Every structure is written in structure tokens, then in C-alpha cells.
mmCIF file of C-alpha atoms in Angstrom:
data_model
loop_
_atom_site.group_PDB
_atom_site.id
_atom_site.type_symbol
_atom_site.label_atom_id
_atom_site.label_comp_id
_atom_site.label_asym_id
_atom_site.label_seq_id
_atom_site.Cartn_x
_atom_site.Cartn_y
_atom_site.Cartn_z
ATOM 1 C CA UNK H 1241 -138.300 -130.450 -8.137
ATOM 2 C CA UNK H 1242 -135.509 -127.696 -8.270
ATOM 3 C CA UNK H 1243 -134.089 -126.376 -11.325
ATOM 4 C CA UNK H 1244 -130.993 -124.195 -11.382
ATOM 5 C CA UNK H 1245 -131.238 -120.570 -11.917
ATOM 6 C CA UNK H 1246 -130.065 -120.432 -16.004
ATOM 7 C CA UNK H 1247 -130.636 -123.314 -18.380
ATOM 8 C CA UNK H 1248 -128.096 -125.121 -17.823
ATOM 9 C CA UNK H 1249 -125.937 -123.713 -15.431
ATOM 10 C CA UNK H 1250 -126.882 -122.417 -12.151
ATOM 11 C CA UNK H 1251 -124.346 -119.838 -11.641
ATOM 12 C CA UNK H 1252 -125.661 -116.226 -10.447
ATOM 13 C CA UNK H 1253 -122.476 -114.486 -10.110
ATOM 14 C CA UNK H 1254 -118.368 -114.960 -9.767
ATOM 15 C CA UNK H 1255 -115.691 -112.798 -8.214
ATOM 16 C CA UNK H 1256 -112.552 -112.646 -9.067
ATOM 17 C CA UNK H 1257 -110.084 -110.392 -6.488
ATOM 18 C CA UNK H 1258 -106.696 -109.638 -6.443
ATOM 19 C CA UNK H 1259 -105.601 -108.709 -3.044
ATOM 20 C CA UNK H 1260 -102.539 -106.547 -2.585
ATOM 21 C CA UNK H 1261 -100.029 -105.748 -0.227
ATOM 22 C CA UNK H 1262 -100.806 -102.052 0.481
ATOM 23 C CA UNK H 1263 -103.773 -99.449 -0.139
ATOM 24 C CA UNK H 1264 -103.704 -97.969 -3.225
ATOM 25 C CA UNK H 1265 -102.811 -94.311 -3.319
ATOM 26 C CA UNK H 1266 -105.458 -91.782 -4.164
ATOM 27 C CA UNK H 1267 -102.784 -90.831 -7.258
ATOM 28 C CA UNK H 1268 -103.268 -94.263 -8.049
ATOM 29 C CA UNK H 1269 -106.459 -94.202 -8.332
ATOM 30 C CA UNK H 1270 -106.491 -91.203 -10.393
ATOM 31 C CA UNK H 1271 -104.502 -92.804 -12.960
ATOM 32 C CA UNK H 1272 -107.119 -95.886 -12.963
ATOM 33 C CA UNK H 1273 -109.891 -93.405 -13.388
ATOM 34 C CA UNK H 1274 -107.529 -91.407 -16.518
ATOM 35 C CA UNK H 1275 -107.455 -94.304 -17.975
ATOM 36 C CA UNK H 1276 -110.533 -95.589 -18.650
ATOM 37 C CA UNK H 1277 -110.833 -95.518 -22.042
ATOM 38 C CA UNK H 1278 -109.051 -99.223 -22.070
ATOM 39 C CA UNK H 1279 -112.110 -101.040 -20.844
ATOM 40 C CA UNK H 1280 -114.964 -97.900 -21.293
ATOM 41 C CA UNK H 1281 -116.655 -100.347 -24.160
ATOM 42 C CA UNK H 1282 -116.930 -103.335 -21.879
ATOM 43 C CA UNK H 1283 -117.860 -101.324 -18.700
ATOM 44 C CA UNK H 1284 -119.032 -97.645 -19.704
ATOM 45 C CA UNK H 1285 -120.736 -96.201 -16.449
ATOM 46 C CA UNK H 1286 -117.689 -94.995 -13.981
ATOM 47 C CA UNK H 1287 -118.242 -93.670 -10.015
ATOM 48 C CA UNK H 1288 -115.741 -92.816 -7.576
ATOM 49 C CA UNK H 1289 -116.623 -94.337 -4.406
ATOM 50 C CA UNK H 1290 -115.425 -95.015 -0.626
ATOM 51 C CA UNK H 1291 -114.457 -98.287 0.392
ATOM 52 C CA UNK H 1292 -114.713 -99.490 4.201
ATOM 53 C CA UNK H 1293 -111.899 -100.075 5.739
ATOM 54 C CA UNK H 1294 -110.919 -101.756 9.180
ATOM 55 C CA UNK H 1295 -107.295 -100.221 10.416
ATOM 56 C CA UNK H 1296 -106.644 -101.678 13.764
ATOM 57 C CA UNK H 1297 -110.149 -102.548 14.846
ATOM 58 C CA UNK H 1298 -111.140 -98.717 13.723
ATOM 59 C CA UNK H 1299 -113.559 -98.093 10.710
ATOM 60 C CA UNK H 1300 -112.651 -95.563 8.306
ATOM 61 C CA UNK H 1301 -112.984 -94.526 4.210
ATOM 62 C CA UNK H 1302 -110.104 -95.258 1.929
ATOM 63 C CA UNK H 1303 -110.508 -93.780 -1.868
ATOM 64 C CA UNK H 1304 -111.728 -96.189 -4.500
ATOM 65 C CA UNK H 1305 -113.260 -96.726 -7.865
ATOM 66 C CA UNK H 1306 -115.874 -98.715 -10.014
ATOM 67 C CA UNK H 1307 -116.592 -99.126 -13.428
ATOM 68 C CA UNK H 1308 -119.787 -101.195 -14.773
ATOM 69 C CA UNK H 1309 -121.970 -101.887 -17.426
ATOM 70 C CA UNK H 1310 -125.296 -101.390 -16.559
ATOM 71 C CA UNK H 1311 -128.946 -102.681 -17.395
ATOM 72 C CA UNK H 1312 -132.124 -100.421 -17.783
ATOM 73 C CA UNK H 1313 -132.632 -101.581 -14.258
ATOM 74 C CA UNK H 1314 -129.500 -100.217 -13.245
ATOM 75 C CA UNK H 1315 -127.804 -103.313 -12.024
ATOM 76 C CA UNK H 1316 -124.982 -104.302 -13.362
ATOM 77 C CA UNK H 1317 -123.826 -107.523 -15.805
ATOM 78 C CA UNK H 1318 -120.098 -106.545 -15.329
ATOM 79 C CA UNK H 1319 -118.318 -104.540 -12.612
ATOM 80 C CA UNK H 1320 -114.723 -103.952 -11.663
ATOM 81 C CA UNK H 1321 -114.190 -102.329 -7.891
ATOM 82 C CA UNK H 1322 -110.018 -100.813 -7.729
ATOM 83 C CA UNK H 1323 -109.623 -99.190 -3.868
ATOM 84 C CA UNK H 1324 -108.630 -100.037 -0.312
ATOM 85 C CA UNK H 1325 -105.982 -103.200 -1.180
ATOM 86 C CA UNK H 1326 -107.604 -104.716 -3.613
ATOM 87 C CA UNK H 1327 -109.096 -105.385 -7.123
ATOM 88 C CA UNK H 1328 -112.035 -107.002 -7.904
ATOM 89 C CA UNK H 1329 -114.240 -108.008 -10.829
ATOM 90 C CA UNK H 1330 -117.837 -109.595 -10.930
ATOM 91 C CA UNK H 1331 -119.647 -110.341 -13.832
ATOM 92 C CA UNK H 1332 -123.620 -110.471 -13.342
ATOM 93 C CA UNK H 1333 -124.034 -112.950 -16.714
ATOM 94 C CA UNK H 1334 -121.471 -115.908 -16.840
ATOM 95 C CA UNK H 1335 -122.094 -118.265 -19.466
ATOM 96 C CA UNK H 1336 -118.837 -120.624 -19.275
ATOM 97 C CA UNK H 1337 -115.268 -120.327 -17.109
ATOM 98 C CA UNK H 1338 -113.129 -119.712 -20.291
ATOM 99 C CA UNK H 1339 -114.768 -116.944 -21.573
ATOM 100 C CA UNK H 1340 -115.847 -115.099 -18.370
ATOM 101 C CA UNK H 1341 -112.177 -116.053 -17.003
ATOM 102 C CA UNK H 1342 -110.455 -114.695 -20.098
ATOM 103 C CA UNK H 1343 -112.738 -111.479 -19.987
ATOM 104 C CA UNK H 1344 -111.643 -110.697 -16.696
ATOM 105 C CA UNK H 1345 -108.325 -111.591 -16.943
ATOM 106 C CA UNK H 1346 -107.673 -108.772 -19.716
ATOM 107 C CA UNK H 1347 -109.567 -106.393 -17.160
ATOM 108 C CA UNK H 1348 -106.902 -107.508 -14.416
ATOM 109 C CA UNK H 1349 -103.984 -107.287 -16.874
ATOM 110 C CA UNK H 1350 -105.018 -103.185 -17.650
ATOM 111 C CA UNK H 1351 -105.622 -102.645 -14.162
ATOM 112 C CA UNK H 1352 -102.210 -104.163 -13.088
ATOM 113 C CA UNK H 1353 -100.047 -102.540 -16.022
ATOM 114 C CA UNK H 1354 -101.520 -98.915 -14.716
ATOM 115 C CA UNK H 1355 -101.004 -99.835 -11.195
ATOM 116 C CA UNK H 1356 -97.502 -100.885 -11.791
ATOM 117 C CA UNK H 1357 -96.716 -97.343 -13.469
ATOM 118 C CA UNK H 1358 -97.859 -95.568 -10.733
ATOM 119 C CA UNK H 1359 -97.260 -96.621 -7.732
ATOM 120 C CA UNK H 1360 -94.560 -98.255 -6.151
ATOM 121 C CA UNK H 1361 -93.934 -101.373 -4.204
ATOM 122 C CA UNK H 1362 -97.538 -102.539 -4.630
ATOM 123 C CA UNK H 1363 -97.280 -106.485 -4.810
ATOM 124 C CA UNK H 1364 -100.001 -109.044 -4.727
ATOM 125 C CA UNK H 1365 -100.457 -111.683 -1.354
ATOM 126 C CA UNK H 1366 -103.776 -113.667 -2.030
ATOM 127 C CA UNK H 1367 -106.228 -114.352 -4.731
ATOM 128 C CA UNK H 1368 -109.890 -114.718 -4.371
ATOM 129 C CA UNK H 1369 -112.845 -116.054 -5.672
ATOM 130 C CA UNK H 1370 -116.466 -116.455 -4.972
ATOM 131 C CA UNK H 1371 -118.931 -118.378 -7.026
ATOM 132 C CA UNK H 1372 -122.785 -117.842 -6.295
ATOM 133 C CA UNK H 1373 -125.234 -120.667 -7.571
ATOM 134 C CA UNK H 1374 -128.967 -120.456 -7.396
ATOM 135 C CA UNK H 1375 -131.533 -123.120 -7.614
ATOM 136 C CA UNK H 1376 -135.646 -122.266 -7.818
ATOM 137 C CA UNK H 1377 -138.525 -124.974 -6.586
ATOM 138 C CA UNK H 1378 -142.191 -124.501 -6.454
ATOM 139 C CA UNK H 1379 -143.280 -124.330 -3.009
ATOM 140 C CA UNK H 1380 -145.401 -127.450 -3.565
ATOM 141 C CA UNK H 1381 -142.253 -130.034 -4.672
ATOM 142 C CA UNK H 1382 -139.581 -128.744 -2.581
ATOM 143 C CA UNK H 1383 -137.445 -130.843 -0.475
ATOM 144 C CA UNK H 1384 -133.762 -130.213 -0.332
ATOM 145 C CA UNK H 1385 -132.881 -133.780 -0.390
ATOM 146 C CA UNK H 1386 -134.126 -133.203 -4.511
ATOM 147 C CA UNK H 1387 -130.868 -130.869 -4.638
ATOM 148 C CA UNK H 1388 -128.154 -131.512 -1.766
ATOM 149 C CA UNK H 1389 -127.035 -134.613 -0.411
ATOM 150 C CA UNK H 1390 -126.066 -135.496 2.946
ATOM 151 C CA UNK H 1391 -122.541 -133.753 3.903
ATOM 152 C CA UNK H 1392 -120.444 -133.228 6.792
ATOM 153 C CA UNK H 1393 -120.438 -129.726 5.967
ATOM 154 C CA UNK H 1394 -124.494 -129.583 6.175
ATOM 155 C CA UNK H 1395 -125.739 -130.166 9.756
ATOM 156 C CA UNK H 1396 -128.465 -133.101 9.522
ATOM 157 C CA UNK H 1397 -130.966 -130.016 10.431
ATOM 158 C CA UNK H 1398 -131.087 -128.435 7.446
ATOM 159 C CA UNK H 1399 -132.053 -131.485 5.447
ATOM 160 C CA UNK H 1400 -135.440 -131.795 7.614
ATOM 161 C CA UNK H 1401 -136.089 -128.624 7.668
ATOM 162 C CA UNK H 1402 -139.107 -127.382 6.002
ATOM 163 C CA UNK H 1403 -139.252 -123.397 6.219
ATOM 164 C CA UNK H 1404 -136.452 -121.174 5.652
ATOM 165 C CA UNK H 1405 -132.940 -121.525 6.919
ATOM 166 C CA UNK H 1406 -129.142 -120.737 6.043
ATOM 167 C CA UNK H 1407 -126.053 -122.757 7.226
ATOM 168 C CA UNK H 1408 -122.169 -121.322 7.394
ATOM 169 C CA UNK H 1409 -119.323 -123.531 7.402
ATOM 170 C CA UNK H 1410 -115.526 -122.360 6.858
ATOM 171 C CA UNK H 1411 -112.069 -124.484 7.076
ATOM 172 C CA UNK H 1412 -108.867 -124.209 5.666
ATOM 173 C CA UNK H 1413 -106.526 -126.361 3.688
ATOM 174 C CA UNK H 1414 -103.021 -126.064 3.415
ATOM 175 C CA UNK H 1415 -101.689 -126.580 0.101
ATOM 176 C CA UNK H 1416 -98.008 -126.582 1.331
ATOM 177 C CA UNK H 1417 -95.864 -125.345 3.712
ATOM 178 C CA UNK H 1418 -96.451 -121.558 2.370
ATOM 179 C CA UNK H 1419 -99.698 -121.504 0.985
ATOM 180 C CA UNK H 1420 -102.986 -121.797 2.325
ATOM 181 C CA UNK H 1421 -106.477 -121.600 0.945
ATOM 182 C CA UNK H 1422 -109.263 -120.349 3.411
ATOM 183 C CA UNK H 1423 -112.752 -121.402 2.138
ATOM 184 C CA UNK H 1424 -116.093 -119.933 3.669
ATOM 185 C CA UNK H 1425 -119.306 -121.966 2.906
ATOM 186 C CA UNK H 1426 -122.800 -120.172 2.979
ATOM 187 C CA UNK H 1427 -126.224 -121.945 2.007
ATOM 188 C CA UNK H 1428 -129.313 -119.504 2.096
ATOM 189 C CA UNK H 1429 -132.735 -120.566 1.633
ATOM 190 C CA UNK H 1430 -135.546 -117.883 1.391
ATOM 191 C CA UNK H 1431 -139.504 -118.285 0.369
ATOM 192 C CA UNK H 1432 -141.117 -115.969 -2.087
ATOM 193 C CA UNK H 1433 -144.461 -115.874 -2.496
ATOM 194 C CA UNK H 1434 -144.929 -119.882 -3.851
ATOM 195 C CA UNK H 1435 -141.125 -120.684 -4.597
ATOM 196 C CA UNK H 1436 -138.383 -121.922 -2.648
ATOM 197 C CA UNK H 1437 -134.957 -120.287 -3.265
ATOM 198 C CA UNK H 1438 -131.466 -122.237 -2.492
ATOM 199 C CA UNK H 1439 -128.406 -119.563 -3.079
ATOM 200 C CA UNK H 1440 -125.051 -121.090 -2.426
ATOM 201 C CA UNK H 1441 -122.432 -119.280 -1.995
ATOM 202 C CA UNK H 1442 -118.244 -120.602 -2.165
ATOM 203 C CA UNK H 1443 -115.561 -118.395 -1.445
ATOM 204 C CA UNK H 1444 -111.846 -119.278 -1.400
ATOM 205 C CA UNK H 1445 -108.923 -117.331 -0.278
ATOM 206 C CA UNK H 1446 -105.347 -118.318 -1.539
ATOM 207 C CA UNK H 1447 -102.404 -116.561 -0.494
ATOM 208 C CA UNK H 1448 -99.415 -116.381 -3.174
ATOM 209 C CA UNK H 1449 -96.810 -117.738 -0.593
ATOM 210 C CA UNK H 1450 -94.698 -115.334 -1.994
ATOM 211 C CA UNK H 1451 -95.820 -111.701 -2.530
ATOM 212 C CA UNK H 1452 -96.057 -111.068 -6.293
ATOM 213 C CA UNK H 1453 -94.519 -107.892 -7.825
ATOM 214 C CA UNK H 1454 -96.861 -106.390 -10.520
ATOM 215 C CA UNK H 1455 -94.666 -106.383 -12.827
ATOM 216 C CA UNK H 1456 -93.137 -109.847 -12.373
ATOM 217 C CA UNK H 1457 -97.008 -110.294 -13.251
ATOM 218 C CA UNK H 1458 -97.048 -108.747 -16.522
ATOM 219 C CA UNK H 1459 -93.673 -110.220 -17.022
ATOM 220 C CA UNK H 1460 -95.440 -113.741 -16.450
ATOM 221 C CA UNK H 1461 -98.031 -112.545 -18.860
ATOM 222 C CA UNK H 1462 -100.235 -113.676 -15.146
ATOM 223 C CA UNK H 1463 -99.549 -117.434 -15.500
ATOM 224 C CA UNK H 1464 -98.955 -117.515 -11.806
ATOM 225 C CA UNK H 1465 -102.221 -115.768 -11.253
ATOM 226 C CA UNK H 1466 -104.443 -117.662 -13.681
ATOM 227 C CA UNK H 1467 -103.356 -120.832 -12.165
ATOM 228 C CA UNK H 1468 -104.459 -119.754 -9.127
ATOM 229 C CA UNK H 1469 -107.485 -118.593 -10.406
ATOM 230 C CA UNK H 1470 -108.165 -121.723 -12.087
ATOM 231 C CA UNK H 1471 -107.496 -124.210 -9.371
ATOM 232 C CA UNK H 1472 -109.811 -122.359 -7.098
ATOM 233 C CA UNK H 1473 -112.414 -122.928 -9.954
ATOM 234 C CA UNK H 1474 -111.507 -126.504 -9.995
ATOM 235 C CA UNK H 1475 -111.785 -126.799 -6.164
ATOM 236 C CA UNK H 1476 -115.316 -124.496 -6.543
ATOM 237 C CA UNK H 1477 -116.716 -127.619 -8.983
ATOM 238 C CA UNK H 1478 -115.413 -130.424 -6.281
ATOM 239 C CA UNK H 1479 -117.524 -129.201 -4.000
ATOM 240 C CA UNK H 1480 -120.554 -128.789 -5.742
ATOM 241 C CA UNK H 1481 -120.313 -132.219 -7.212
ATOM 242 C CA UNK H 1482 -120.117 -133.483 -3.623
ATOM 243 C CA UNK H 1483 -123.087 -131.108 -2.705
ATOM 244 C CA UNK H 1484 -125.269 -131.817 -5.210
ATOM 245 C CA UNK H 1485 -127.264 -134.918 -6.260
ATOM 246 C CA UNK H 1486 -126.270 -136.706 -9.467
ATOM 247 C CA UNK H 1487 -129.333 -135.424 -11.816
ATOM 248 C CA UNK H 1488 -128.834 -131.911 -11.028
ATOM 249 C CA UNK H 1489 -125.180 -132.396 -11.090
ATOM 250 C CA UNK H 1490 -125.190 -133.514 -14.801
ATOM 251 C CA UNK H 1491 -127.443 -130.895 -15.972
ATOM 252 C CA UNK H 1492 -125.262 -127.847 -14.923
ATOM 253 C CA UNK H 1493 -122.200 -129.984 -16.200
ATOM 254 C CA UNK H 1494 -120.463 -130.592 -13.117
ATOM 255 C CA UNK H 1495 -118.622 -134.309 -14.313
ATOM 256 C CA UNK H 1496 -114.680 -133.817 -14.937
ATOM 257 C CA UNK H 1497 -115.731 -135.373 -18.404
ATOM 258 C CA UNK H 1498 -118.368 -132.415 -19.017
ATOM 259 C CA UNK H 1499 -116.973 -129.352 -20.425
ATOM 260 C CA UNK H 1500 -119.662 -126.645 -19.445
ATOM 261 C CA UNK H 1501 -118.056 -125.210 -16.527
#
């Protein structure tokens, strides 16, 4: 039988990202990296970094930035990634949406209010989010059908199949005539040693339909944003209730009625 990956939630990791019109300037940058001190408690360890880039089918560097707090292991619980066109924060240790929302949230808010200051014309298109679940098995017990149920975006295949496997799907849905969400499906399955491993991976894409000025943002003290944000989560849990079979469902309080999420 499978359990999920924490007690009762399966969650392994979520990404927020803010994705913005432009690069961000290496003055920019700067100015992120000056000001630090506004989120140094929640993510001490800082590293200037190069982010890959595709301009025009050619790969190159563009500046960039990342804070984090880090275990004794040196991976991280939270990180936040400013560089190329976008922002991005990941936190390692979510316990429930409103609280891991709200934390990152006040990271974007910071990041925005410097960004706004210094640079210019910098707006935001699309917001993004990925969600990664995990489930564990003992070799022994495993069969999928204990976890996901039959779906048109699983091929038959990878319900019968017995060893390891992974399955991509993608579509998009238009939520009106200007806005669009793109979501990319990914289901990994790996072996270790006498356990069975199900990752499952959601990320969504929604443009803005309108470009967002940063400080029309802060202005909107990111209401726009966070409903965004939080519709994508909504849309994240509709899937995974359709994925998932009832039991398992329940525990990692998938129901509309169940508040854990």
C-alpha cells in the first residue's frame, strides 16, 4: 500500500514564479542583493549565480541571484531565485497553502517594491506554479492502481506496468479570450532498493492577459496576483482528486470540504 511522503500531506515541494516582461538589469540585481537584510532571517545564505538563458535559439548567461535557508545537509527548506525574467520562490517544507502562500507572498511583495525602484518598465505577463507530490510503497504491495485511478491523461500502460516508468502529458485551457493557462503533467516512478517511489509533478502557466506594472502591484497590495496564485492551487487540487483514489485522497485532505490543503 502507498503512503504519501509527510503525514498527512504528500507535498514535496511548490513553486511559486513571477514571470516578467524583460531581464532584469545587473543594477537591478545589485539592489536585490543590497537589500537583503528584508528577508536575511527567513533565508540567510545568499550566492550570486548565472541563469540560462535561450535568446533566439542561442544559449547564453544572464546575471541572477538566490537566497536560501539551508539544512546541515546543505539543501535548502526555502529558496528565492531573482535573474533572467523572472522571480521565483520554493519552499522545501510546506505544511498548509495559507501559511506557505502568505510566506511567500511577503517574499514577492519585497522583491517587487525593490524591483519597482530600480528599474524601469519591468511589468509582469504570467504566473506560475508547480506542486511536487510524493508517494512511498514497499516493493512487495505496490500496484499503482492502490494510488491512481484510471485517467485519460494516464495511458492504460502505465497502470500494468510493473517496473519503473514516467508519463508526460501537457494541454492548455483557455480561461477567456485573453488568458490562458498552460499545464504540463509529469508522473515519475523510480525503485530504490525495496520501495517504489511515485513523484508527481503539476505545473501551470497563466498569463496576466494584461501585463501588470509593479507598482500597480503594490498598489493592489497583489490581489490580482494572489488570485492567480490561488486559482492555480485550486486547479492543482482538481486534478489530484481526479488522479488519486478516494482513501488516499481523504488522507492528504484533498475534499473541497477538507481544509488541509
Amino acid at each position: 500500500m502507498f503512503r504519501p511522503l509527510n503525514d498527512d500531506h504528500a507535498i514535496e515541494s511548490v513553486k511559486f514564479a513571477l514571470l516578467l516582461t524583460r531581464p532584469i538589469t545587473p543594477k537591478a540585481i545589485f539592489e536585490i542583493e543590497r537589500q537583503h537584510s528584508l528577508w536575511q532571517d527567513e533565508m540567510p545564505a545568499k550566492r550570486i549565480i548565472d541563469i540560462d538563458v535561450d535568446v533566439n535559439g542561442r544559449a547564453t548567461k544572464a546575471p541572477g541571484i538566490m537566497f536560501a535557508f539551508l539544512r546541515p545537509d546543505a539543501t535548502p527548506m526555502w529558496s528565492m531565485q531573482i535573474g533572467s525574467s523572472q522571480i521565483e520562490i520554493e519552499c522545501y517544507i510546506y505544511s498548509r497553502w495559507d501559511r506557505t502562500w502568505g510566506i511567500a507572498r511577503e517574499h514577492f511583495q519585497n522583491a517587487i517594491r525593490i524591483l519597482a525602484s530600480a528599474q524601469e518598465k519591468l511589468m509582469v505577463s504570467a504566473v506560475n506554479l508547480m506542486v511536487k507530490d510524493a508517494f512511498l510503497s514497499d516493493a512487495k504491495s505496490y500496484s499503482i492502481t492502490n494510488l491512481l485511478k484510471s485517467s485519460d491523461k494516464l495511458p492504460q500502460s502505465v497502470l500494468d506496468a510493473i517496473g519503473p516508468w514516467n508519463t508526460y502529458f501537457s494541454w492548455m485551457i483557455e480561461e477567456n479570450k485573453d488568458v490562458r493557462t498552460l499545464h504540463a503533467f509529469d508522473v515519475d516512478v523510480s525503485w530504490q532498493s525495496d520501495e517504489a517511489r511515485v513523484e508527481i509533478t503539476h505545473v501551470q502557466t497563466r498569463n496576466t492577459g494584461v501585463d501588470l506594472a509593479l507598482a500597480d502591484i503594490l498598489d493592489d497590495d497583489f490581489q490580482a496576483l494572489g488570485s492567480i496564485m490561488e486559482a492555480l492551487h485550486r486547479s492543482n487540487k482538481l486534478l489530484l482528486s481526479e488522479l488519486i483514489v478516494g482513501d488516499m485522497s481523504e488522507r492528504i485532505g484533498l475534499g473541497e470540504s477538507n481544509g488541509k490543503l
